Each structure stands twice: as C-alpha cells, then as structure tokens.
Short mmCIF file of C-alpha atoms in Angstrom, two decimals:
data_model
loop_
_atom_site.label_atom_id
_atom_site.label_comp_id
_atom_site.label_asym_id
_atom_site.label_seq_id
_atom_site.Cartn_x
_atom_site.Cartn_y
_atom_site.Cartn_z
CA UNK A 1 93.02 92.45 102.68
CA UNK A 2 91.21 95.29 100.90
CA UNK A 3 89.07 94.60 97.87
CA UNK A 4 90.76 96.32 94.94
CA UNK A 5 88.87 94.51 92.19
CA UNK A 6 86.51 97.42 91.51
CA UNK A 7 89.45 99.81 91.19
CA UNK A 8 91.38 97.49 88.89
CA UNK A 9 88.36 96.82 86.69
CA UNK A 10 88.25 100.48 85.71
CA UNK A 11 91.88 100.55 84.56
CA UNK A 12 93.15 99.95 81.02
CA UNK A 13 94.91 96.64 80.37
CA UNK A 14 98.25 98.44 79.89
CA UNK A 15 98.51 99.40 83.59
CA UNK A 16 96.15 96.98 85.39
CA UNK A 17 98.79 94.32 86.01
CA UNK A 18 101.23 96.84 87.47
CA UNK A 19 98.68 98.17 89.95
CA UNK A 20 97.54 94.64 90.81
CA UNK A 21 101.17 93.87 91.70
CA UNK A 22 101.28 96.92 93.99
CA UNK A 23 98.13 95.79 95.80
CA UNK A 24 99.44 92.24 96.21
CA UNK A 25 102.72 93.43 97.72
CA UNK A 26 100.81 95.71 100.10
CA UNK A 27 98.55 92.82 101.16
CA UNK A 28 101.56 90.58 101.72
CA UNK A 29 103.16 93.21 103.95
CA UNK A 30 99.92 93.52 105.89
CA UNK A 31 99.77 89.75 106.45
CA UNK A 32 103.43 89.59 107.49
CA UNK A 33 102.88 92.42 109.94
CA UNK A 34 100.40 90.35 111.92
CA UNK A 35 101.52 87.53 114.20
CA UNK A 36 99.33 84.49 113.57
CA UNK A 37 98.44 83.78 117.21
CA UNK A 38 97.53 87.44 117.79
CA UNK A 39 95.58 87.59 114.55
CA UNK A 40 93.53 84.55 115.55
CA UNK A 41 92.60 86.19 118.86
CA UNK A 42 91.65 89.45 117.15
CA UNK A 43 89.57 87.61 114.59
CA UNK A 44 87.72 85.80 117.36
CA UNK A 45 86.78 89.07 119.06
CA UNK A 46 85.78 90.62 115.75
CA UNK A 47 83.34 87.75 115.12
CA UNK A 48 81.95 87.92 118.64
CA UNK A 49 81.53 91.69 118.38
CA UNK A 50 79.53 91.53 115.17
CA UNK A 51 77.32 88.78 116.61
CA UNK A 52 76.82 90.80 119.82
CA UNK A 53 75.75 93.90 117.88
CA UNK A 54 73.47 91.90 115.57
CA UNK A 55 71.55 90.53 118.55
CA UNK A 56 71.17 94.06 119.95
CA UNK A 57 70.19 95.47 116.57
CA UNK A 58 73.05 97.97 116.67
CA UNK A 59 75.33 99.01 113.81
CA UNK A 60 78.61 97.13 114.55
CA UNK A 61 80.61 100.02 113.08
CA UNK A 62 79.02 102.44 115.58
CA UNK A 63 79.12 105.22 113.02
CA UNK A 64 78.49 108.65 114.51
CA UNK A 65 75.76 109.45 111.96
CA UNK A 66 73.60 106.54 113.11
CA UNK A 67 74.71 105.79 116.68
CA UNK A 68 74.44 108.14 119.66
CA UNK A 69 77.46 108.43 121.94
CA UNK A 70 75.49 106.98 124.86
CA UNK A 71 74.58 103.94 122.78
CA UNK A 72 78.16 103.51 121.63
CA UNK A 73 79.43 103.63 125.23
CA UNK A 74 76.72 101.26 126.45
CA UNK A 75 77.30 98.61 123.79
CA UNK A 76 81.10 98.72 124.04
CA UNK A 77 81.03 98.51 127.85
CA UNK A 78 78.53 95.65 127.68
CA UNK A 79 80.74 93.72 125.27
CA UNK A 80 83.72 94.40 127.55
CA UNK A 81 81.77 93.05 130.52
CA UNK A 82 80.84 89.88 128.63
CA UNK A 83 84.48 89.45 127.71
CA UNK A 84 85.47 90.08 131.32
CA UNK A 85 83.33 87.21 132.64
CA UNK A 86 84.93 84.80 130.21
CA UNK A 87 81.97 84.28 127.87
CA UNK A 88 84.30 84.13 124.86
CA UNK A 89 86.86 81.91 126.55
CA UNK A 90 86.87 79.32 129.32
CA UNK A 91 84.02 80.76 131.33
CA UNK A 92 86.27 82.29 133.98
CA UNK A 93 86.78 85.97 134.73
CA UNK A 94 89.78 87.37 132.86
CA UNK A 95 92.11 90.22 133.76
CA UNK A 96 91.60 93.84 132.78
CA UNK A 97 94.54 93.66 130.37
CA UNK A 98 92.86 90.91 128.37
CA UNK A 99 89.61 92.91 128.27
CA UNK A 100 91.56 95.89 126.95
CA UNK A 101 93.02 93.67 124.23
CA UNK A 102 89.50 92.65 123.19
CA UNK A 103 88.35 96.27 122.96
CA UNK A 104 91.48 97.11 120.99
CA UNK A 105 90.74 94.25 118.58
CA UNK A 106 87.20 95.55 118.06
CA UNK A 107 88.38 99.11 117.47
CA UNK A 108 91.04 98.02 114.98
CA UNK A 109 88.57 95.82 113.08
CA UNK A 110 86.12 98.71 112.72
CA UNK A 111 88.94 101.08 111.78
CA UNK A 112 90.01 98.79 108.95
CA UNK A 113 86.45 98.91 107.59
CA UNK A 114 85.62 102.58 108.10
CA UNK A 115 88.84 104.44 108.89
CA UNK A 116 87.44 105.47 112.29
CA UNK A 117 88.01 103.79 115.66
CA UNK A 118 84.87 104.35 117.77
CA UNK A 119 86.49 103.02 120.95
CA UNK A 120 88.84 106.04 121.10
CA UNK A 121 88.31 109.75 121.54
CA UNK A 122 88.51 111.48 118.18
CA UNK A 123 92.11 112.38 117.37
CA UNK A 124 93.38 110.64 120.52
CA UNK A 125 94.89 107.32 121.53
CA UNK A 126 92.79 107.22 124.72
CA UNK A 127 89.64 105.19 125.13
CA UNK A 128 86.39 107.09 125.41
CA UNK A 129 85.89 108.24 128.99
CA UNK A 130 83.24 105.67 130.05
CA UNK A 131 85.57 102.86 128.97
CA UNK A 132 88.49 104.48 130.81
CA UNK A 133 86.53 104.54 134.06
CA UNK A 134 85.28 100.98 133.58
CA UNK A 135 88.78 99.65 132.85
CA UNK A 136 90.11 101.44 135.91
CA UNK A 137 87.47 99.66 137.98
CA UNK A 138 88.39 96.30 136.47
CA UNK A 139 92.05 96.86 137.30
CA UNK A 140 91.22 97.67 140.92
CA UNK A 141 89.23 94.44 141.18
CA UNK A 142 91.99 92.30 139.69
CA UNK A 143 94.13 90.36 142.16
CA UNK A 144 97.82 91.15 142.35
CA UNK A 145 99.85 89.50 139.61
CA UNK A 146 101.72 86.47 140.90
CA UNK A 147 104.95 86.53 138.95
CA UNK A 148 107.23 83.59 138.37
CA UNK A 149 110.33 83.59 140.54
CA UNK A 150 113.95 83.27 139.43
CA UNK A 151 116.06 80.20 139.92
CA UNK A 152 119.79 79.99 140.43
CA UNK A 153 122.36 78.24 138.29
CA UNK A 154 122.12 75.15 140.50
CA UNK A 155 118.88 74.14 138.74
CA UNK A 156 120.24 74.00 135.17
CA UNK A 157 123.43 72.47 136.49
CA UNK A 158 121.41 69.76 138.25
CA UNK A 159 119.54 69.00 135.01
CA UNK A 160 122.82 68.95 133.08
CA UNK A 161 124.25 66.50 135.63
CA UNK A 162 121.30 64.15 135.02
CA UNK A 163 122.04 64.21 131.30
CA UNK A 164 125.73 63.63 131.98
CA UNK A 165 125.27 60.38 133.87
CA UNK A 166 126.02 57.11 132.13
CA UNK A 167 122.84 55.60 130.83
CA UNK A 168 121.00 58.92 130.54
CA UNK A 169 118.78 59.41 127.51
CA UNK A 170 119.40 61.78 124.62
CA UNK A 171 116.31 63.65 125.80
CA UNK A 172 117.82 64.15 129.28
CA UNK A 173 121.05 65.42 127.74
CA UNK A 174 119.17 67.87 125.51
CA UNK A 175 117.10 69.22 128.41
CA UNK A 176 120.22 69.71 130.54
CA UNK A 177 122.12 71.51 127.78
CA UNK A 178 119.17 73.72 126.79
CA UNK A 179 118.58 74.70 130.42
CA UNK A 180 122.17 75.90 130.72
CA UNK A 181 121.91 77.77 127.43
CA UNK A 182 118.58 79.36 128.40
CA UNK A 183 119.93 80.52 131.77
CA UNK A 184 123.22 82.00 130.59
CA UNK A 185 121.95 83.56 127.35
CA UNK A 186 118.74 84.88 129.01
CA UNK A 187 116.57 83.21 126.39
CA UNK A 188 112.80 83.14 126.05
CA UNK A 189 111.50 79.58 125.98
CA UNK A 190 110.25 80.01 122.40
CA UNK A 191 113.83 80.68 121.31
CA UNK A 192 115.17 77.25 122.28
CA UNK A 193 112.13 74.94 122.41
CA UNK A 194 109.84 73.65 119.68
CA UNK A 195 107.03 76.05 118.85
CA UNK A 196 103.55 74.69 118.17
CA UNK A 197 103.65 76.28 114.75
CA UNK A 198 106.34 78.33 113.09
CA UNK A 199 103.67 80.71 111.81
CA UNK A 200 101.97 81.19 115.16
CA UNK A 201 104.70 83.14 116.93
CA UNK A 202 106.96 85.95 115.77
CA UNK A 203 109.96 84.56 117.64
CA UNK A 204 111.99 82.06 115.60
CA UNK A 205 113.87 79.42 117.57
CA UNK A 206 117.65 79.24 117.33
CA UNK A 207 118.97 76.85 114.70
CA UNK A 208 122.30 75.16 114.14
CA UNK A 209 123.15 77.75 111.49
CA UNK A 210 122.64 80.54 114.05
CA UNK A 211 125.54 79.32 116.23
CA UNK A 212 129.11 80.50 115.65
CA UNK A 213 132.09 79.30 117.67
CA UNK A 214 135.35 81.15 118.30
CA UNK A 215 138.76 80.04 119.55
CA UNK A 216 141.75 82.10 120.64
CA UNK A 217 144.87 81.97 118.50
CA UNK A 218 148.46 82.07 119.68
CA UNK A 219 148.18 85.83 120.30
CA UNK A 220 145.05 85.47 122.39
CA UNK A 221 142.72 86.90 119.74
CA UNK A 222 139.37 85.26 119.04
CA UNK A 223 139.16 83.64 115.63
CA UNK A 224 135.96 82.30 114.12
CA UNK A 225 135.87 78.54 113.63
CA UNK A 226 134.60 77.25 110.28
CA UNK A 227 131.21 75.55 110.30
CA UNK A 228 132.85 72.25 109.45
CA UNK A 229 135.35 72.55 112.30
CA UNK A 230 136.33 69.31 113.98
CA UNK A 231 134.55 67.99 117.06
CA UNK A 232 137.71 68.61 119.09
CA UNK A 233 137.95 72.26 118.01
CA UNK A 234 134.26 72.97 118.72
CA UNK A 235 134.46 71.36 122.17
CA UNK A 236 137.56 73.48 122.87
CA UNK A 237 135.92 76.74 121.69
CA UNK A 238 136.48 79.78 123.91
CA UNK A 239 133.34 81.68 122.91
CA UNK A 240 130.03 81.18 121.13
CA UNK A 241 127.55 83.55 119.51
CA UNK A 242 123.84 83.10 118.88
CA UNK A 243 122.39 85.10 116.01
CA UNK A 244 118.74 86.13 116.24
CA UNK A 245 116.66 85.53 113.13
CA UNK A 246 113.62 87.25 114.65
CA UNK A 247 112.27 87.72 118.14
CA UNK A 248 109.27 88.93 120.08
CA UNK A 249 110.07 92.64 119.89
CA UNK A 250 110.98 92.50 116.20
CA UNK A 251 114.76 92.58 116.55
CA UNK A 252 116.56 90.80 113.70
CA UNK A 253 120.18 89.90 113.11
CA UNK A 254 121.23 90.73 116.68
CA UNK A 255 124.04 88.59 118.12
CA UNK A 256 124.53 87.58 121.75
CA UNK A 257 127.83 86.15 122.86
CA UNK A 258 129.22 84.27 125.84
CA UNK A 259 132.70 83.11 126.75
CA UNK A 260 133.58 79.92 128.59
CA UNK A 261 133.10 80.18 132.35
CA UNK A 262 135.90 77.87 133.43
CA UNK A 263 133.65 74.86 133.95
CA UNK A 264 134.54 71.77 131.92
CA UNK A 265 130.88 70.71 131.53
CA UNK A 266 128.46 73.20 133.15
CA UNK A 267 129.30 75.94 130.68
CA UNK A 268 127.01 77.65 128.14
CA UNK A 269 129.62 77.44 125.36
CA UNK A 270 130.21 73.74 126.03
CA UNK A 271 126.45 73.13 126.14
CA UNK A 272 126.02 74.80 122.73
CA UNK A 273 128.90 72.72 121.39
CA UNK A 274 127.25 69.51 122.57
CA UNK A 275 123.91 70.44 120.97
CA UNK A 276 125.47 71.37 117.63
CA UNK A 277 127.67 68.29 117.53
CA UNK A 278 124.80 65.96 118.42
CA UNK A 279 122.60 67.33 115.64
CA UNK A 280 125.49 67.44 113.17
CA UNK A 281 126.25 63.77 113.84
CA UNK A 282 122.73 62.81 112.72
CA UNK A 283 121.82 65.38 110.05
CA UNK A 284 123.33 67.81 107.56
CA UNK A 285 120.33 70.13 107.89
CA UNK A 286 121.67 73.32 109.51
CA UNK A 287 118.15 74.75 109.74
CA UNK A 288 117.23 72.31 112.50
CA UNK A 289 116.48 73.98 115.83
CA UNK A 290 118.76 73.49 118.82
CA UNK A 291 115.80 71.75 120.48
CA UNK A 292 116.21 68.82 118.07
CA UNK A 293 117.58 65.51 119.30
CA UNK A 294 117.88 62.06 117.76
CA UNK A 295 117.26 58.65 119.25
CA UNK A 296 117.50 55.40 117.28
CA UNK A 297 117.74 57.44 114.07
CA UNK A 298 114.39 59.14 114.79
CA UNK A 299 114.06 62.90 115.20
CA UNK A 300 112.45 64.44 118.30
CA UNK A 301 112.12 67.90 119.82
CA UNK A 302 112.26 69.45 123.28
CA UNK A 303 109.14 71.51 124.04
CA UNK A 304 108.49 74.20 126.61
CA UNK A 305 106.44 71.63 128.55
CA UNK A 306 109.56 69.41 128.81
CA UNK A 307 111.65 72.30 130.17
CA UNK A 308 108.88 73.38 132.57
CA UNK A 309 108.51 69.91 134.07
CA UNK A 310 112.28 69.50 134.37
CA UNK A 311 112.76 72.84 136.14
CA UNK A 312 110.03 72.05 138.67
CA UNK A 313 111.52 68.61 139.30
CA UNK A 314 115.04 69.98 139.81
CA UNK A 315 113.83 72.79 142.08
CA UNK A 316 111.99 70.27 144.24
CA UNK A 317 115.09 68.07 144.49
CA UNK A 318 117.14 71.13 145.47
CA UNK A 319 114.65 72.10 148.20
CA UNK A 320 113.64 75.42 146.67
CA UNK A 321 110.47 75.62 148.82
CA UNK A 322 112.74 75.85 151.87
CA UNK A 323 114.18 79.04 150.30
CA UNK A 324 110.69 80.51 150.10
CA UNK A 325 110.28 79.72 146.41
CA UNK A 326 107.17 77.57 145.81
CA UNK A 327 107.37 75.07 142.98
CA UNK A 328 104.20 76.47 141.39
CA UNK A 329 106.00 79.80 140.89
CA UNK A 330 108.77 78.20 138.84
CA UNK A 331 108.31 78.08 135.08
CA UNK A 332 110.31 78.33 131.88
CA UNK A 333 110.57 82.09 132.46
CA UNK A 334 112.45 81.36 135.69
CA UNK A 335 115.56 80.62 133.61
CA UNK A 336 115.49 84.02 131.88
CA UNK A 337 114.77 86.03 135.02
CA UNK A 338 117.17 83.83 136.99
CA UNK A 339 119.98 84.71 134.63
CA UNK A 340 119.10 88.41 134.84
CA UNK A 341 119.11 88.19 138.65
CA UNK A 342 122.49 86.48 138.63
CA UNK A 343 123.97 89.29 136.54
CA UNK A 344 122.41 91.97 138.75
CA UNK A 345 123.69 90.36 141.95
CA UNK A 346 127.13 90.06 140.35
CA UNK A 347 127.18 93.84 139.90
CA UNK A 348 126.58 94.14 136.15
CA UNK A 349 125.00 97.38 135.00
CA UNK A 350 121.41 97.70 133.80
CA UNK A 351 122.78 98.44 130.32
CA UNK A 352 124.81 95.22 130.23
CA UNK A 353 121.81 93.15 131.34
CA UNK A 354 119.57 94.84 128.78
CA UNK A 355 122.02 94.04 126.00
CA UNK A 356 122.40 90.39 126.99
CA UNK A 357 118.63 89.91 127.36
CA UNK A 358 117.80 92.06 124.29
CA UNK A 359 115.47 94.31 126.28
CA UNK A 360 114.79 97.62 124.56
CA UNK A 361 113.89 99.43 127.78
CA UNK A 362 114.23 99.00 131.52
CA UNK A 363 111.09 96.89 131.65
CA UNK A 364 113.52 94.06 132.41
CA UNK A 365 113.70 95.40 135.97
CA UNK A 366 110.47 93.55 136.72
CA UNK A 367 112.51 90.37 136.41
CA UNK A 368 114.92 91.49 139.12
CA UNK A 369 113.27 90.06 142.21
CA UNK A 370 113.81 92.61 144.97
CA UNK A 371 112.17 90.22 147.45
CA UNK A 372 115.30 88.06 147.37
CA UNK A 373 117.35 88.46 150.55
CA UNK A 374 120.58 89.33 148.69
CA UNK A 375 119.11 92.63 147.48
CA UNK A 376 118.63 93.88 151.04
CA UNK A 377 121.95 92.55 152.35
CA UNK A 378 123.55 95.26 154.50
CA UNK A 379 120.78 97.81 153.94
CA UNK A 380 119.69 97.96 157.59
CA UNK A 381 123.30 98.43 158.71
CA UNK A 382 123.75 101.34 156.32
CA UNK A 383 120.44 102.89 157.37
CA UNK A 384 121.35 102.70 161.07
CA UNK A 385 124.24 105.16 160.70
CA UNK A 386 123.72 108.76 161.90
CA UNK A 387 125.34 111.01 159.32
CA UNK A 388 124.42 114.39 160.89
CA UNK A 389 123.38 115.74 157.51
CA UNK A 390 122.57 119.43 157.18
CA UNK A 391 119.57 120.96 155.43
CA UNK A 392 121.26 123.68 153.38
CA UNK A 393 117.87 125.31 152.79
CA UNK A 394 117.23 125.57 156.52
CA UNK A 395 118.42 129.14 156.98
CA UNK A 396 117.17 130.62 153.75
CA UNK A 397 114.06 132.15 155.34
CA UNK A 398 115.65 133.08 158.66
CA UNK A 399 118.29 135.54 159.84
CA UNK A 400 121.54 133.93 160.94
CA UNK A 401 122.20 135.25 164.41
CA UNK A 402 125.48 135.57 166.24
CA UNK A 403 124.24 132.88 168.63
CA UNK A 404 123.91 130.37 165.79
CA UNK A 405 127.25 131.33 164.28
CA UNK A 406 129.18 131.04 167.53
CA UNK A 407 127.50 127.88 168.83
CA UNK A 408 128.61 124.28 168.26
CA UNK A 409 126.50 122.40 165.65
CA UNK A 410 124.72 120.07 168.08
CA UNK A 411 123.74 122.91 170.44
CA UNK A 412 122.73 125.22 167.61
CA UNK A 413 120.46 122.55 166.20
CA UNK A 414 118.80 122.20 169.58
CA UNK A 415 118.36 125.96 169.77
#
C-alpha cells in the first residue's frame, strides 16, 4: 500500500527484517479491510478523477497551497456532474447516492496520498458547502425509489412443490429448498447462492459445515446431532442452526436457529436437511456451499439469477399481480423482506426480527411494507371511536369558575 522501501533502506540489517514484517502485516490488514467489488469501483473513480484533472490542468490533490477554494469546488462539482450523467458507466443518469460514492472515493484516494480530504470541510465529516447544495439538488431531482415487494410463504412452497414432484430435476429441488431456507432464515441472496467471485463480496455463502442439526431427547431437551449422523436422524431433526462465517455488515460467528414448523416437507429445517444430505451423498467436502447440487456426477451451483427467475415464475403462477404486486417488483430480496413481513404480521417484536435477520439497527423497518392491507386492518374502525379525551393543559392559563365546576362535561366544553 504505502512505499516503505526508503524507510527500510536507512535501517541497519539487524532490525530491517523486523520492520519489514510490520509493514507487510499492516498492508495485509489494509487489503483485507477493503471489499474487492467496492475497491474496484473506487479505483475506477480514482483513475477517472486523475484523468479529469489532467485535462483541466489542475492538481488532482487539490492542495490548499496551490488550489483556490473556488477552483476546488468547481472541479469537484464538475466531476460529480460528469459522474451523474453516467459518463463513467453505462451512459445513463445515476442516482445522487452513487454520485456521493464517487466523490467519497475521490476524497479517500487523495487522503491516502496527502493525509487531507479536500472534499470535506476541515475537521468535519461534511462535504464542502457547494457540494452539499449540489447533492441536495440531485436528490430532489431523483425519482422515488421503487423498492422490491415482499412475497408470502406460498411462493417458496410452490417452488418446493415443483422440486418434490416425481421426475423433477436436482436443480428444481435445490431451488425449492433454498427458497424455503432463504424465506424462513431471512437470508441475503449472496448467503445461499453462488457468488461470482469469493473475493468480490464480503458475505460468505453458507456451507455444509455451517449447518448444525439438533434433536430432542427423551426429556425434551435439544441435543446436537453429530456431523456423521444418519440420514434418518437428520431428516427427523427438530431444529437447525446456520453459523455465519462473515456477512455484509461484518458480523462473524453469529448463529441463527429455526425449529420445525410442523410441515412434513415445507419446513426450513427439513429443507436444510435435504440440502446437506444431497451434497453429502455426492461429496465429502464440507466446505461446499448449500447452493451446490449434483447431476450425473457433475457439480453445479444455484445462482441468484436462478432464484430470481424462479420467484418471478412462481409469483406469476400464483396471480400476484392480482394482489397489486407486479412481477417486476419481485426479486431475490423479496424472500428476505417477505420473511420479515411474515414475522411482523405474526406479532413478533422488532427486536426478535432484528435478531433473526441480523440487522444491527431498525433500518430493517424499510422492509416492512406498510402498503400491505394487513397493516391497516381495523385502523379505520379504531379511529372512528369518540373517546372524549380531555386536554389536561386546557385550564392552566384560565381561572376555573364555579360555572365550569358545577356543569356537566359536555355542556362545560360547549361553554
């Protein structure tokens, strides 16, 4: 990351290797702290920024000693505008949030070189004022975000039923099982489908080794099943836990658990059992992802595109558009927000939903679709009741007269 050769060259041989080791460990930590896909985007904007400044004949570091504030604001806003119109992407206007990410990437790149971020006010986390105003304008121009809508359990159950039919393919069975698992465990698609590259995303998909099954003993207590438990014992498990290796928000080693739901087939624990047993029957490699399936001794994987297409197909077959849910607003995220909605409608607390979905704050509430009719059920009836409430502050600034004291409430209020 940082060139330490000049520093090391000036050290005696007796200590040079030790300091070189320190620098290497620091560089490794720096590399591990950057998600590959994010790093690629930041690197792209860094290159474009330096090229932009070179054409203008401006110092790309925008150092205060050589660059006036007005010039700094002009060049940064111009680069933001070029980013906004999609010049560094697909040629289409992008949202204000993506423009902000580009400016952040530029500021961080300069900060790594000089120790100063010229996009921010000195000693502050806020953008310089001209950029604040510009970004506010971009946000006002942006259309409203069209969020994906939740689905109900009937969609994953429909997909599981397709995989259950005689003659169904191993791929169909895997898609059905993974849809049930994704819905009940509130999973992100990257946690149960094949990622494009293991290094590109921070989230690591669940593997066979991350699944633990439990069964109740004669006293009704859950007991962990060994990893080599029989097929019969795993299929009869009463509970299953998924252990997170790493996820989007950096959580590691967190476990999420579900118990059987009473269904003999459409159950998250049974679905996990089927996935593990299928993989175990074809491979001893416990590091294989749950998205793995085998056909004719060849290994394949379920991708997010497979799940997306299946969800849209099932929703269409189940007439979701007639419920006011367009097919184009159903995506892999519909499983996660659908599961969160199901828990909310069932009366589970925000805290319980946060724990199951591994949300660190109440940002999960954006997944609870208040436009669904169930959330307003009975509201108008409750609002139509006259409660005759009293404003206890009403008489604070007025004398209470004998007339008010000796008059019935309804008449006194009229007086």
